[in-house]
Amino acid sequence: MVLVRTKKELASHLSSLDKTKGLGLVPTMGALHKGHLALVKKAISENENIIVSIFVNPTQFNNKEDLEKYPQTLEADTALLKGVSDAICVFTPTVEEIYADKVKTKLYDFEGLDKVMEGEFRDDHFNGVGTIVETLLDLVNPDNAYFGEKDFQQLQIIKKLVAIENIPVKIIGCPIVREASGLAMSSRNERLSENMRKEAAFIYKTLKTAKKKFGTESAKKVMDWVESQFHKHHDLDLEYISITDVDTLTPIQKKQKNIKYRAFVAAYAENIRLIDNIALN
Ligand code: PAF
């Protein structure tokens, strides 16, 4: 496994690669779990050369405590990656290496995709994500870049980012990987107590029933039902339930036959923010 920490080392590694064999980038913030490994495996199946970036990006955190508490587990991360393939290059720069002496966020026009759900509750989050993803794509110049559907809104925004900035890369979304209980894999799950980690499976269970209900009931009824379920569950605090068009992320008004919808939830468990989503049709 190659581990590079600076842009210069990265450039030198990239220049040693046979570009005709395909280059895949998997951007991560570390604290890797099976969800990340699924992205890496998918990347390996489609590209000969793989870069996994591990960088806890300060510009996408709207909550200082969340940033400070974000797990940093480089040794465990590299061990996990080695277990998948020894041929991976890990790029793990410092904040100074990426942002030099000023940590600055670029402002984008994501045409409204960033104004709903996560964007509504996390100020400037997607400008921060856009800033780092554009920087990484610029440094690595991959053929393909891989992102998980747990952050479905992020995935759509990154597709928009490469379109508006004309970045020549294919953005590939990969299905959510779940714990045995159904809880969507997330680095934040590590911060839940053992009991809450089981309890939080309630989020996916509720989404699955919402999907069933969506077949016969109005979107409003389904969302009201989800709200009422969370209301009864005292350990989980619902921030939002939203049903949107998958492409525009516009909240649903009235169901239309030729539109694909998805339901999105954000909820707090033991002060830890968890998100999940499900395709409805
Ligand atoms: O999904 C994440 O882990 C991050 O938002 C990403 C895409 C690596 C950018 O920091």
PDB file of C-alpha atoms and ligand atoms in Angstrom:
ATOM      1  CA  MET A   1       0.000   0.000   0.000  1.00  0.00           C
ATOM      2  CA  VAL A   2       1.237   3.473  -0.887  1.00  0.00           C
ATOM      3  CA  LEU A   3       0.502   6.277   1.575  1.00  0.00           C
ATOM      4  CA  VAL A   4       0.971   9.833   0.375  1.00  0.00           C
ATOM      5  CA  ARG A   5       0.488  12.963   2.441  1.00  0.00           C
ATOM      6  CA  THR A   6       1.334  15.873   0.166  1.00  0.00           C
ATOM      7  CA  LYS A   7       0.072  17.074  -3.211  1.00  0.00           C
ATOM      8  CA  LYS A   8       3.613  16.658  -4.540  1.00  0.00           C
ATOM      9  CA  GLU A   9       3.810  13.007  -3.422  1.00  0.00           C
ATOM     10  CA  LEU A  10       0.365  12.411  -4.901  1.00  0.00           C
ATOM     11  CA  ALA A  11       1.387  13.944  -8.236  1.00  0.00           C
ATOM     12  CA  SER A  12       4.514  11.813  -8.312  1.00  0.00           C
ATOM     13  CA  HIS A  13       2.483   8.638  -7.572  1.00  0.00           C
ATOM     14  CA  LEU A  14      -0.050   9.555 -10.273  1.00  0.00           C
ATOM     15  CA  SER A  15       2.681  10.091 -12.838  1.00  0.00           C
ATOM     16  CA  SER A  16       3.930   6.529 -12.217  1.00  0.00           C
ATOM     17  CA  LEU A  17       0.539   4.995 -13.152  1.00  0.00           C
ATOM     18  CA  ASP A  18      -0.544   3.535 -16.469  1.00  0.00           C
ATOM     19  CA  LYS A  19      -3.490   5.874 -17.164  1.00  0.00           C
ATOM     20  CA  THR A  20      -4.931   3.611 -19.878  1.00  0.00           C
ATOM     21  CA  LYS A  21      -5.927   1.171 -17.114  1.00  0.00           C
ATOM     22  CA  GLY A  22      -8.439   3.522 -15.506  1.00  0.00           C
ATOM     23  CA  LEU A  23      -8.177   5.563 -12.321  1.00  0.00           C
ATOM     24  CA  GLY A  24     -10.835   5.453  -9.613  1.00  0.00           C
ATOM     25  CA  LEU A  25     -11.122   7.867  -6.679  1.00  0.00           C
ATOM     26  CA  VAL A  26     -12.945   7.070  -3.455  1.00  0.00           C
ATOM     27  CA  PRO A  27     -13.127  10.244  -1.334  1.00  0.00           C
ATOM     28  CA  THR A  28     -13.664   9.579   2.382  1.00  0.00           C
ATOM     29  CA  MET A  29     -13.260  11.255   5.740  1.00  0.00           C
ATOM     30  CA  GLY A  30     -11.796   8.067   7.233  1.00  0.00           C
ATOM     31  CA  ALA A  31     -13.245   6.027  10.115  1.00  0.00           C
ATOM     32  CA  LEU A  32     -13.824   3.477   7.397  1.00  0.00           C
ATOM     33  CA  HIS A  33     -16.553   0.848   7.634  1.00  0.00           C
ATOM     34  CA  LYS A  34     -18.083  -1.749   5.341  1.00  0.00           C
ATOM     35  CA  GLY A  35     -19.960   0.971   3.435  1.00  0.00           C
ATOM     36  CA  HIS A  36     -16.650   2.569   2.401  1.00  0.00           C
ATOM     37  CA  LEU A  37     -15.160  -0.826   1.608  1.00  0.00           C
ATOM     38  CA  ALA A  38     -18.077  -1.519  -0.744  1.00  0.00           C
ATOM     39  CA  LEU A  39     -17.185   1.710  -2.599  1.00  0.00           C
ATOM     40  CA  VAL A  40     -13.537   0.650  -2.750  1.00  0.00           C
ATOM     41  CA  LYS A  41     -14.437  -2.834  -4.030  1.00  0.00           C
ATOM     42  CA  LYS A  42     -16.691  -1.352  -6.705  1.00  0.00           C
ATOM     43  CA  ALA A  43     -13.867   1.017  -7.700  1.00  0.00           C
ATOM     44  CA  ILE A  44     -11.416  -1.901  -7.893  1.00  0.00           C
ATOM     45  CA  SER A  45     -13.810  -3.831 -10.133  1.00  0.00           C
ATOM     46  CA  GLU A  46     -13.911  -0.917 -12.580  1.00  0.00           C
ATOM     47  CA  ASN A  47     -10.413   0.593 -12.454  1.00  0.00           C
ATOM     48  CA  GLU A  48      -6.883  -0.773 -12.265  1.00  0.00           C
ATOM     49  CA  ASN A  49      -5.605   2.191 -10.237  1.00  0.00           C
ATOM     50  CA  ILE A  50      -7.293   3.325  -7.034  1.00  0.00           C
ATOM     51  CA  ILE A  51      -6.834   6.377  -4.835  1.00  0.00           C
ATOM     52  CA  VAL A  52      -8.682   6.497  -1.511  1.00  0.00           C
ATOM     53  CA  SER A  53      -8.538   9.935   0.081  1.00  0.00           C
ATOM     54  CA  ILE A  54      -8.867  10.244   3.837  1.00  0.00           C
ATOM     55  CA  PHE A  55      -9.426  13.840   4.878  1.00  0.00           C
ATOM     56  CA  VAL A  56     -11.712  15.244   7.551  1.00  0.00           C
ATOM     57  CA  ASN A  57     -12.785  18.351   5.675  1.00  0.00           C
ATOM     58  CA  PRO A  58     -13.361  21.284   8.071  1.00  0.00           C
ATOM     59  CA  THR A  59     -15.377  23.399   5.605  1.00  0.00           C
ATOM     60  CA  GLN A  60     -18.303  20.969   5.525  1.00  0.00           C
ATOM     61  CA  PHE A  61     -18.882  20.903   9.294  1.00  0.00           C
ATOM     62  CA  ASN A  62     -21.388  23.447  10.533  1.00  0.00           C
ATOM     63  CA  ASN A  63     -21.024  22.127  14.070  1.00  0.00           C
ATOM     64  CA  LYS A  64     -17.644  22.571  15.768  1.00  0.00           C
ATOM     65  CA  GLU A  65     -18.253  19.728  18.214  1.00  0.00           C
ATOM     66  CA  ASP A  66     -19.121  17.340  15.372  1.00  0.00           C
ATOM     67  CA  LEU A  67     -15.809  18.218  13.677  1.00  0.00           C
ATOM     68  CA  GLU A  68     -13.801  17.862  16.885  1.00  0.00           C
ATOM     69  CA  LYS A  69     -15.409  14.517  17.704  1.00  0.00           C
ATOM     70  CA  TYR A  70     -15.173  13.109  14.190  1.00  0.00           C
ATOM     71  CA  PRO A  71     -13.242   9.837  14.632  1.00  0.00           C
ATOM     72  CA  GLN A  72      -9.717   9.806  13.183  1.00  0.00           C
ATOM     73  CA  THR A  73      -8.475   6.244  12.890  1.00  0.00           C
ATOM     74  CA  LEU A  74      -5.814   6.201  10.183  1.00  0.00           C
ATOM     75  CA  GLU A  75      -4.067   3.004  11.329  1.00  0.00           C
ATOM     76  CA  ALA A  76      -7.282   0.997  11.445  1.00  0.00           C
ATOM     77  CA  ASP A  77      -8.364   2.535   8.113  1.00  0.00           C
ATOM     78  CA  THR A  78      -5.176   1.546   6.297  1.00  0.00           C
ATOM     79  CA  ALA A  79      -5.359  -1.966   7.793  1.00  0.00           C
ATOM     80  CA  LEU A  80      -8.918  -2.333   6.458  1.00  0.00           C
ATOM     81  CA  LEU A  81      -7.875  -1.085   3.011  1.00  0.00           C
ATOM     82  CA  LYS A  82      -4.885  -3.457   2.960  1.00  0.00           C
ATOM     83  CA  GLY A  83      -7.321  -6.287   3.618  1.00  0.00           C
ATOM     84  CA  VAL A  84      -9.137  -5.366   0.406  1.00  0.00           C
ATOM     85  CA  SER A  85      -6.099  -4.754  -1.787  1.00  0.00           C
ATOM     86  CA  ASP A  86      -2.447  -3.926  -1.366  1.00  0.00           C
ATOM     87  CA  ALA A  87      -2.468  -1.898  -4.553  1.00  0.00           C
ATOM     88  CA  ILE A  88      -4.488   1.034  -3.172  1.00  0.00           C
ATOM     89  CA  CYS A  89      -2.902   4.461  -2.784  1.00  0.00           C
ATOM     90  CA  VAL A  90      -4.137   6.369   0.279  1.00  0.00           C
ATOM     91  CA  PHE A  91      -3.976  10.156   0.067  1.00  0.00           C
ATOM     92  CA  THR A  92      -4.198  11.649   3.537  1.00  0.00           C
ATOM     93  CA  PRO A  93      -3.256  15.325   3.496  1.00  0.00           C
ATOM     94  CA  THR A  94      -3.287  17.772   6.402  1.00  0.00           C
ATOM     95  CA  VAL A  95      -5.730  20.698   6.498  1.00  0.00           C
ATOM     96  CA  GLU A  96      -2.803  23.066   5.724  1.00  0.00           C
ATOM     97  CA  GLU A  97      -1.808  20.997   2.704  1.00  0.00           C
ATOM     98  CA  ILE A  98      -5.297  21.352   1.226  1.00  0.00           C
ATOM     99  CA  TYR A  99      -6.287  24.847   2.334  1.00  0.00           C
ATOM    100  CA  ALA A 100      -2.847  26.488   2.856  1.00  0.00           C
ATOM    101  CA  ASP A 101      -3.168  29.250   5.444  1.00  0.00           C
ATOM    102  CA  LYS A 102      -6.850  30.080   4.923  1.00  0.00           C
ATOM    103  CA  VAL A 103      -9.622  27.552   5.239  1.00  0.00           C
ATOM    104  CA  LYS A 104     -11.966  29.007   2.654  1.00  0.00           C
ATOM    105  CA  THR A 105     -15.197  27.675   1.196  1.00  0.00           C
ATOM    106  CA  LYS A 106     -16.067  28.235  -2.460  1.00  0.00           C
ATOM    107  CA  LEU A 107     -19.681  29.253  -3.118  1.00  0.00           C
ATOM    108  CA  TYR A 108     -21.610  27.324  -5.768  1.00  0.00           C
ATOM    109  CA  ASP A 109     -24.982  27.594  -7.422  1.00  0.00           C
ATOM    110  CA  PHE A 110     -26.321  24.055  -7.147  1.00  0.00           C
ATOM    111  CA  GLU A 111     -29.624  25.194  -8.623  1.00  0.00           C
ATOM    112  CA  GLY A 112     -31.596  24.619  -5.454  1.00  0.00           C
ATOM    113  CA  LEU A 113     -30.377  21.061  -4.737  1.00  0.00           C
ATOM    114  CA  ASP A 114     -28.595  22.390  -1.654  1.00  0.00           C
ATOM    115  CA  LYS A 115     -31.516  24.379  -0.275  1.00  0.00           C
ATOM    116  CA  VAL A 116     -33.570  21.457   1.061  1.00  0.00           C
ATOM    117  CA  MET A 117     -33.094  18.791   3.741  1.00  0.00           C
ATOM    118  CA  GLU A 118     -29.407  18.667   4.779  1.00  0.00           C
ATOM    119  CA  GLY A 119     -28.862  22.101   3.213  1.00  0.00           C
ATOM    120  CA  GLU A 120     -31.679  23.591   5.244  1.00  0.00           C
ATOM    121  CA  PHE A 121     -30.354  22.237   8.527  1.00  0.00           C
ATOM    122  CA  ARG A 122     -26.593  22.460   7.877  1.00  0.00           C
ATOM    123  CA  ASP A 123     -25.528  25.956   6.779  1.00  0.00           C
ATOM    124  CA  ASP A 124     -22.963  25.997   3.983  1.00  0.00           C
ATOM    125  CA  HIS A 125     -22.412  22.227   4.313  1.00  0.00           C
ATOM    126  CA  PHE A 126     -22.685  21.546   0.578  1.00  0.00           C
ATOM    127  CA  ASN A 127     -20.456  24.452  -0.418  1.00  0.00           C
ATOM    128  CA  GLY A 128     -17.852  22.809   1.856  1.00  0.00           C
ATOM    129  CA  VAL A 129     -18.419  19.400   0.262  1.00  0.00           C
ATOM    130  CA  GLY A 130     -18.228  20.974  -3.217  1.00  0.00           C
ATOM    131  CA  THR A 131     -14.990  22.772  -2.316  1.00  0.00           C
ATOM    132  CA  ILE A 132     -13.192  19.631  -1.181  1.00  0.00           C
ATOM    133  CA  VAL A 133     -14.593  17.320  -3.868  1.00  0.00           C
ATOM    134  CA  GLU A 134     -13.635  19.777  -6.618  1.00  0.00           C
ATOM    135  CA  THR A 135     -10.145  20.083  -5.087  1.00  0.00           C
ATOM    136  CA  LEU A 136      -9.705  16.297  -4.909  1.00  0.00           C
ATOM    137  CA  LEU A 137     -11.000  15.777  -8.453  1.00  0.00           C
ATOM    138  CA  ASP A 138      -8.605  18.457  -9.626  1.00  0.00           C
ATOM    139  CA  LEU A 139      -5.617  16.887  -7.849  1.00  0.00           C
ATOM    140  CA  VAL A 140      -6.353  13.269  -8.814  1.00  0.00           C
ATOM    141  CA  ASN A 141      -8.078  13.717 -12.183  1.00  0.00           C
ATOM    142  CA  PRO A 142      -9.779  10.297 -11.973  1.00  0.00           C
ATOM    143  CA  ASP A 143     -11.903   8.594 -14.634  1.00  0.00           C
ATOM    144  CA  ASN A 144     -14.459   7.561 -12.022  1.00  0.00           C
ATOM    145  CA  ALA A 145     -15.320   8.752  -8.504  1.00  0.00           C
ATOM    146  CA  TYR A 146     -17.450   6.765  -6.051  1.00  0.00           C
ATOM    147  CA  PHE A 147     -19.959   8.022  -3.459  1.00  0.00           C
ATOM    148  CA  GLY A 148     -22.487   6.243  -1.232  1.00  0.00           C
ATOM    149  CA  GLU A 149     -26.231   6.688  -1.562  1.00  0.00           C
ATOM    150  CA  LYS A 150     -26.600   7.142   2.191  1.00  0.00           C
ATOM    151  CA  ASP A 151     -25.665  10.737   1.403  1.00  0.00           C
ATOM    152  CA  PHE A 152     -28.020  10.757  -1.568  1.00  0.00           C
ATOM    153  CA  GLN A 153     -28.393  14.538  -1.616  1.00  0.00           C
ATOM    154  CA  GLN A 154     -24.599  14.872  -1.589  1.00  0.00           C
ATOM    155  CA  LEU A 155     -24.399  12.443  -4.524  1.00  0.00           C
ATOM    156  CA  GLN A 156     -26.861  14.510  -6.596  1.00  0.00           C
ATOM    157  CA  ILE A 157     -25.022  17.709  -5.694  1.00  0.00           C
ATOM    158  CA  ILE A 158     -21.668  16.226  -6.734  1.00  0.00           C
ATOM    159  CA  LYS A 159     -23.208  15.208 -10.078  1.00  0.00           C
ATOM    160  CA  LYS A 160     -24.370  18.827 -10.443  1.00  0.00           C
ATOM    161  CA  LEU A 161     -20.908  20.097  -9.391  1.00  0.00           C
ATOM    162  CA  VAL A 162     -19.109  18.189 -12.146  1.00  0.00           C
ATOM    163  CA  ALA A 163     -21.705  19.361 -14.676  1.00  0.00           C
ATOM    164  CA  ILE A 164     -21.453  23.064 -13.761  1.00  0.00           C
ATOM    165  CA  GLU A 165     -17.667  23.023 -13.407  1.00  0.00           C
ATOM    166  CA  ASN A 166     -17.185  20.851 -16.517  1.00  0.00           C
ATOM    167  CA  ILE A 167     -15.084  18.260 -14.695  1.00  0.00           C
ATOM    168  CA  PRO A 168     -14.398  15.213 -16.887  1.00  0.00           C
ATOM    169  CA  VAL A 169     -15.206  12.407 -14.434  1.00  0.00           C
ATOM    170  CA  LYS A 170     -17.964   9.835 -14.083  1.00  0.00           C
ATOM    171  CA  ILE A 171     -19.705  10.051 -10.696  1.00  0.00           C
ATOM    172  CA  ILE A 172     -20.871   6.643  -9.531  1.00  0.00           C
ATOM    173  CA  GLY A 173     -23.418   6.183  -6.734  1.00  0.00           C
ATOM    174  CA  CYS A 174     -23.338   2.955  -4.700  1.00  0.00           C
ATOM    175  CA  PRO A 175     -26.190   1.455  -2.629  1.00  0.00           C
ATOM    176  CA  ILE A 176     -26.400   1.959   1.137  1.00  0.00           C
ATOM    177  CA  VAL A 177     -24.685  -0.757   3.185  1.00  0.00           C
ATOM    178  CA  ARG A 178     -26.505  -1.609   6.415  1.00  0.00           C
ATOM    179  CA  GLU A 179     -25.638  -3.175   9.756  1.00  0.00           C
ATOM    180  CA  ALA A 180     -27.376  -6.498  10.452  1.00  0.00           C
ATOM    181  CA  SER A 181     -30.104  -4.553  12.300  1.00  0.00           C
ATOM    182  CA  GLY A 182     -30.823  -2.422   9.232  1.00  0.00           C
ATOM    183  CA  LEU A 183     -29.131   0.735  10.553  1.00  0.00           C
ATOM    184  CA  ALA A 184     -27.311   2.482   7.679  1.00  0.00           C
ATOM    185  CA  MET A 185     -23.540   2.165   8.132  1.00  0.00           C
ATOM    186  CA  SER A 186     -21.986   5.443   9.220  1.00  0.00           C
ATOM    187  CA  SER A 187     -18.778   6.476  10.966  1.00  0.00           C
ATOM    188  CA  ARG A 188     -21.030   8.232  13.487  1.00  0.00           C
ATOM    189  CA  ASN A 189     -22.564   4.885  14.567  1.00  0.00           C
ATOM    190  CA  GLU A 190     -19.352   4.255  16.543  1.00  0.00           C
ATOM    191  CA  ARG A 191     -20.370   7.062  18.888  1.00  0.00           C
ATOM    192  CA  LEU A 192     -23.724   5.437  19.785  1.00  0.00           C
ATOM    193  CA  SER A 193     -24.088   3.349  22.923  1.00  0.00           C
ATOM    194  CA  GLU A 194     -24.549  -0.371  22.272  1.00  0.00           C
ATOM    195  CA  ASN A 195     -28.202  -0.127  23.172  1.00  0.00           C
ATOM    196  CA  MET A 196     -28.873   2.924  20.992  1.00  0.00           C
ATOM    197  CA  ARG A 197     -27.108   1.306  18.060  1.00  0.00           C
ATOM    198  CA  LYS A 198     -29.815  -1.391  18.209  1.00  0.00           C
ATOM    199  CA  GLU A 199     -32.613   1.123  18.847  1.00  0.00           C
ATOM    200  CA  ALA A 200     -31.581   3.279  15.878  1.00  0.00           C
ATOM    201  CA  ALA A 201     -32.548   0.448  13.512  1.00  0.00           C
ATOM    202  CA  PHE A 202     -36.010   1.965  14.058  1.00  0.00           C
ATOM    203  CA  ILE A 203     -35.127   4.581  11.411  1.00  0.00           C
ATOM    204  CA  TYR A 204     -34.826   2.052   8.588  1.00  0.00           C
ATOM    205  CA  LYS A 205     -37.726  -0.022   9.878  1.00  0.00           C
ATOM    206  CA  THR A 206     -39.927   3.087   9.719  1.00  0.00           C
ATOM    207  CA  LEU A 207     -38.673   3.966   6.236  1.00  0.00           C
ATOM    208  CA  LYS A 208     -39.470   0.450   5.003  1.00  0.00           C
ATOM    209  CA  THR A 209     -43.052   0.702   6.255  1.00  0.00           C
ATOM    210  CA  ALA A 210     -43.295   4.214   4.763  1.00  0.00           C
ATOM    211  CA  LYS A 211     -42.324   2.722   1.410  1.00  0.00           C
ATOM    212  CA  LYS A 212     -45.137   0.163   1.678  1.00  0.00           C
ATOM    213  CA  LYS A 213     -47.636   2.865   2.638  1.00  0.00           C
ATOM    214  CA  PHE A 214     -46.504   5.093  -0.240  1.00  0.00           C
ATOM    215  CA  GLY A 215     -47.944   2.523  -2.652  1.00  0.00           C
ATOM    216  CA  THR A 216     -51.509   3.300  -1.526  1.00  0.00           C
ATOM    217  CA  GLU A 217     -51.470   6.489   0.570  1.00  0.00           C
ATOM    218  CA  SER A 218     -50.747  10.157  -0.154  1.00  0.00           C
ATOM    219  CA  ALA A 219     -47.238  11.486   0.502  1.00  0.00           C
ATOM    220  CA  LYS A 220     -48.626  13.782   3.212  1.00  0.00           C
ATOM    221  CA  LYS A 221     -50.243  10.856   5.009  1.00  0.00           C
ATOM    222  CA  VAL A 222     -47.016   8.864   4.824  1.00  0.00           C
ATOM    223  CA  MET A 223     -44.946  11.759   6.200  1.00  0.00           C
ATOM    224  CA  ASP A 224     -47.480  12.386   8.991  1.00  0.00           C
ATOM    225  CA  TRP A 225     -47.316   8.703   9.872  1.00  0.00           C
ATOM    226  CA  VAL A 226     -43.495   8.777  10.027  1.00  0.00           C
ATOM    227  CA  GLU A 227     -43.655  11.862  12.262  1.00  0.00           C
ATOM    228  CA  SER A 228     -46.116  10.155  14.580  1.00  0.00           C
ATOM    229  CA  GLN A 229     -43.899   7.069  14.848  1.00  0.00           C
ATOM    230  CA  PHE A 230     -40.883   9.166  15.835  1.00  0.00           C
ATOM    231  CA  HIS A 231     -43.033  11.152  18.234  1.00  0.00           C
ATOM    232  CA  LYS A 232     -43.788   7.915  20.091  1.00  0.00           C
ATOM    233  CA  HIS A 233     -40.122   6.926  20.148  1.00  0.00           C
ATOM    234  CA  HIS A 234     -38.609   8.970  22.967  1.00  0.00           C
ATOM    235  CA  ASP A 235     -34.931   8.188  22.264  1.00  0.00           C
ATOM    236  CA  LEU A 236     -34.955   9.356  18.661  1.00  0.00           C
ATOM    237  CA  ASP A 237     -35.548  12.970  17.804  1.00  0.00           C
ATOM    238  CA  LEU A 238     -36.759  13.485  14.224  1.00  0.00           C
ATOM    239  CA  GLU A 239     -35.269  16.527  12.472  1.00  0.00           C
ATOM    240  CA  TYR A 240     -37.053  16.017   9.166  1.00  0.00           C
ATOM    241  CA  ILE A 241     -38.871  13.533   6.991  1.00  0.00           C
ATOM    242  CA  SER A 242     -39.044  14.563   3.371  1.00  0.00           C
ATOM    243  CA  ILE A 243     -40.273  12.880   0.207  1.00  0.00           C
ATOM    244  CA  THR A 244     -38.753  14.319  -2.944  1.00  0.00           C
ATOM    245  CA  ASP A 245     -38.277  13.825  -6.655  1.00  0.00           C
ATOM    246  CA  VAL A 246     -34.956  11.893  -6.855  1.00  0.00           C
ATOM    247  CA  ASP A 247     -33.489  14.098  -9.572  1.00  0.00           C
ATOM    248  CA  THR A 248     -34.481  17.625  -8.535  1.00  0.00           C
ATOM    249  CA  LEU A 249     -34.884  16.874  -4.787  1.00  0.00           C
ATOM    250  CA  THR A 250     -38.008  19.049  -4.919  1.00  0.00           C
ATOM    251  CA  PRO A 251     -40.427  18.096  -2.138  1.00  0.00           C
ATOM    252  CA  ILE A 252     -43.371  16.149  -3.512  1.00  0.00           C
ATOM    253  CA  GLN A 253     -46.667  17.967  -4.024  1.00  0.00           C
ATOM    254  CA  LYS A 254     -48.817  15.367  -5.703  1.00  0.00           C
ATOM    255  CA  LYS A 255     -47.628  11.908  -6.781  1.00  0.00           C
ATOM    256  CA  GLN A 256     -46.923  11.671 -10.502  1.00  0.00           C
ATOM    257  CA  LYS A 257     -46.608   8.375 -12.334  1.00  0.00           C
ATOM    258  CA  ASN A 258     -43.387   8.998 -14.273  1.00  0.00           C
ATOM    259  CA  ILE A 259     -41.410  10.483 -11.384  1.00  0.00           C
ATOM    260  CA  LYS A 260     -39.169   8.511  -9.050  1.00  0.00           C
ATOM    261  CA  TYR A 261     -39.420   9.462  -5.383  1.00  0.00           C
ATOM    262  CA  ARG A 262     -37.253   8.903  -2.339  1.00  0.00           C
ATOM    263  CA  ALA A 263     -37.934   9.419   1.361  1.00  0.00           C
ATOM    264  CA  PHE A 264     -35.239  11.056   3.502  1.00  0.00           C
ATOM    265  CA  VAL A 265     -34.890  11.190   7.269  1.00  0.00           C
ATOM    266  CA  ALA A 266     -32.517  12.937   9.677  1.00  0.00           C
ATOM    267  CA  ALA A 267     -32.811  12.154  13.379  1.00  0.00           C
ATOM    268  CA  TYR A 268     -30.818  12.605  16.544  1.00  0.00           C
ATOM    269  CA  ALA A 269     -29.932   9.678  18.797  1.00  0.00           C
ATOM    270  CA  GLU A 270     -27.907  10.484  21.921  1.00  0.00           C
ATOM    271  CA  ASN A 271     -27.155  13.869  20.304  1.00  0.00           C
ATOM    272  CA  ILE A 272     -25.665  12.173  17.263  1.00  0.00           C
ATOM    273  CA  ARG A 273     -27.163  13.057  13.931  1.00  0.00           C
ATOM    274  CA  LEU A 274     -28.107  10.090  11.755  1.00  0.00           C
ATOM    275  CA  ILE A 275     -29.461  10.167   8.212  1.00  0.00           C
ATOM    276  CA  ASP A 276     -31.043   7.540   5.979  1.00  0.00           C
ATOM    277  CA  ASN A 277     -33.154   7.304   2.843  1.00  0.00           C
ATOM    278  CA  ILE A 278     -35.101   4.827   0.767  1.00  0.00           C
ATOM    279  CA  ALA A 279     -36.302   4.600  -2.847  1.00  0.00           C
ATOM    280  CA  LEU A 280     -40.112   4.630  -2.788  1.00  0.00           C
ATOM    281  CA  ASN A 281     -41.031   3.510  -6.307  1.00  0.00           C
TER     282      ASN A 281
HETATM  283  O1  PAF B   1     -19.196  11.638   2.250  1.00  0.00           O
HETATM  284  C1  PAF B   1     -18.131  12.015   2.787  1.00  0.00           C
HETATM  285  O2  PAF B   1     -17.475  11.281   3.519  1.00  0.00           O
HETATM  286  C2  PAF B   1     -17.625  13.434   2.537  1.00  0.00           C
HETATM  287  O3  PAF B   1     -18.677  14.327   2.455  1.00  0.00           O
HETATM  288  C3  PAF B   1     -16.723  13.543   1.300  1.00  0.00           C
HETATM  289  C4  PAF B   1     -17.460  13.239   0.017  1.00  0.00           C
HETATM  290  C5  PAF B   1     -15.535  12.605   1.439  1.00  0.00           C
HETATM  291  C6  PAF B   1     -16.174  14.978   1.185  1.00  0.00           C
HETATM  292  O4  PAF B   1     -15.436  15.332   2.311  1.00  0.00           O
END
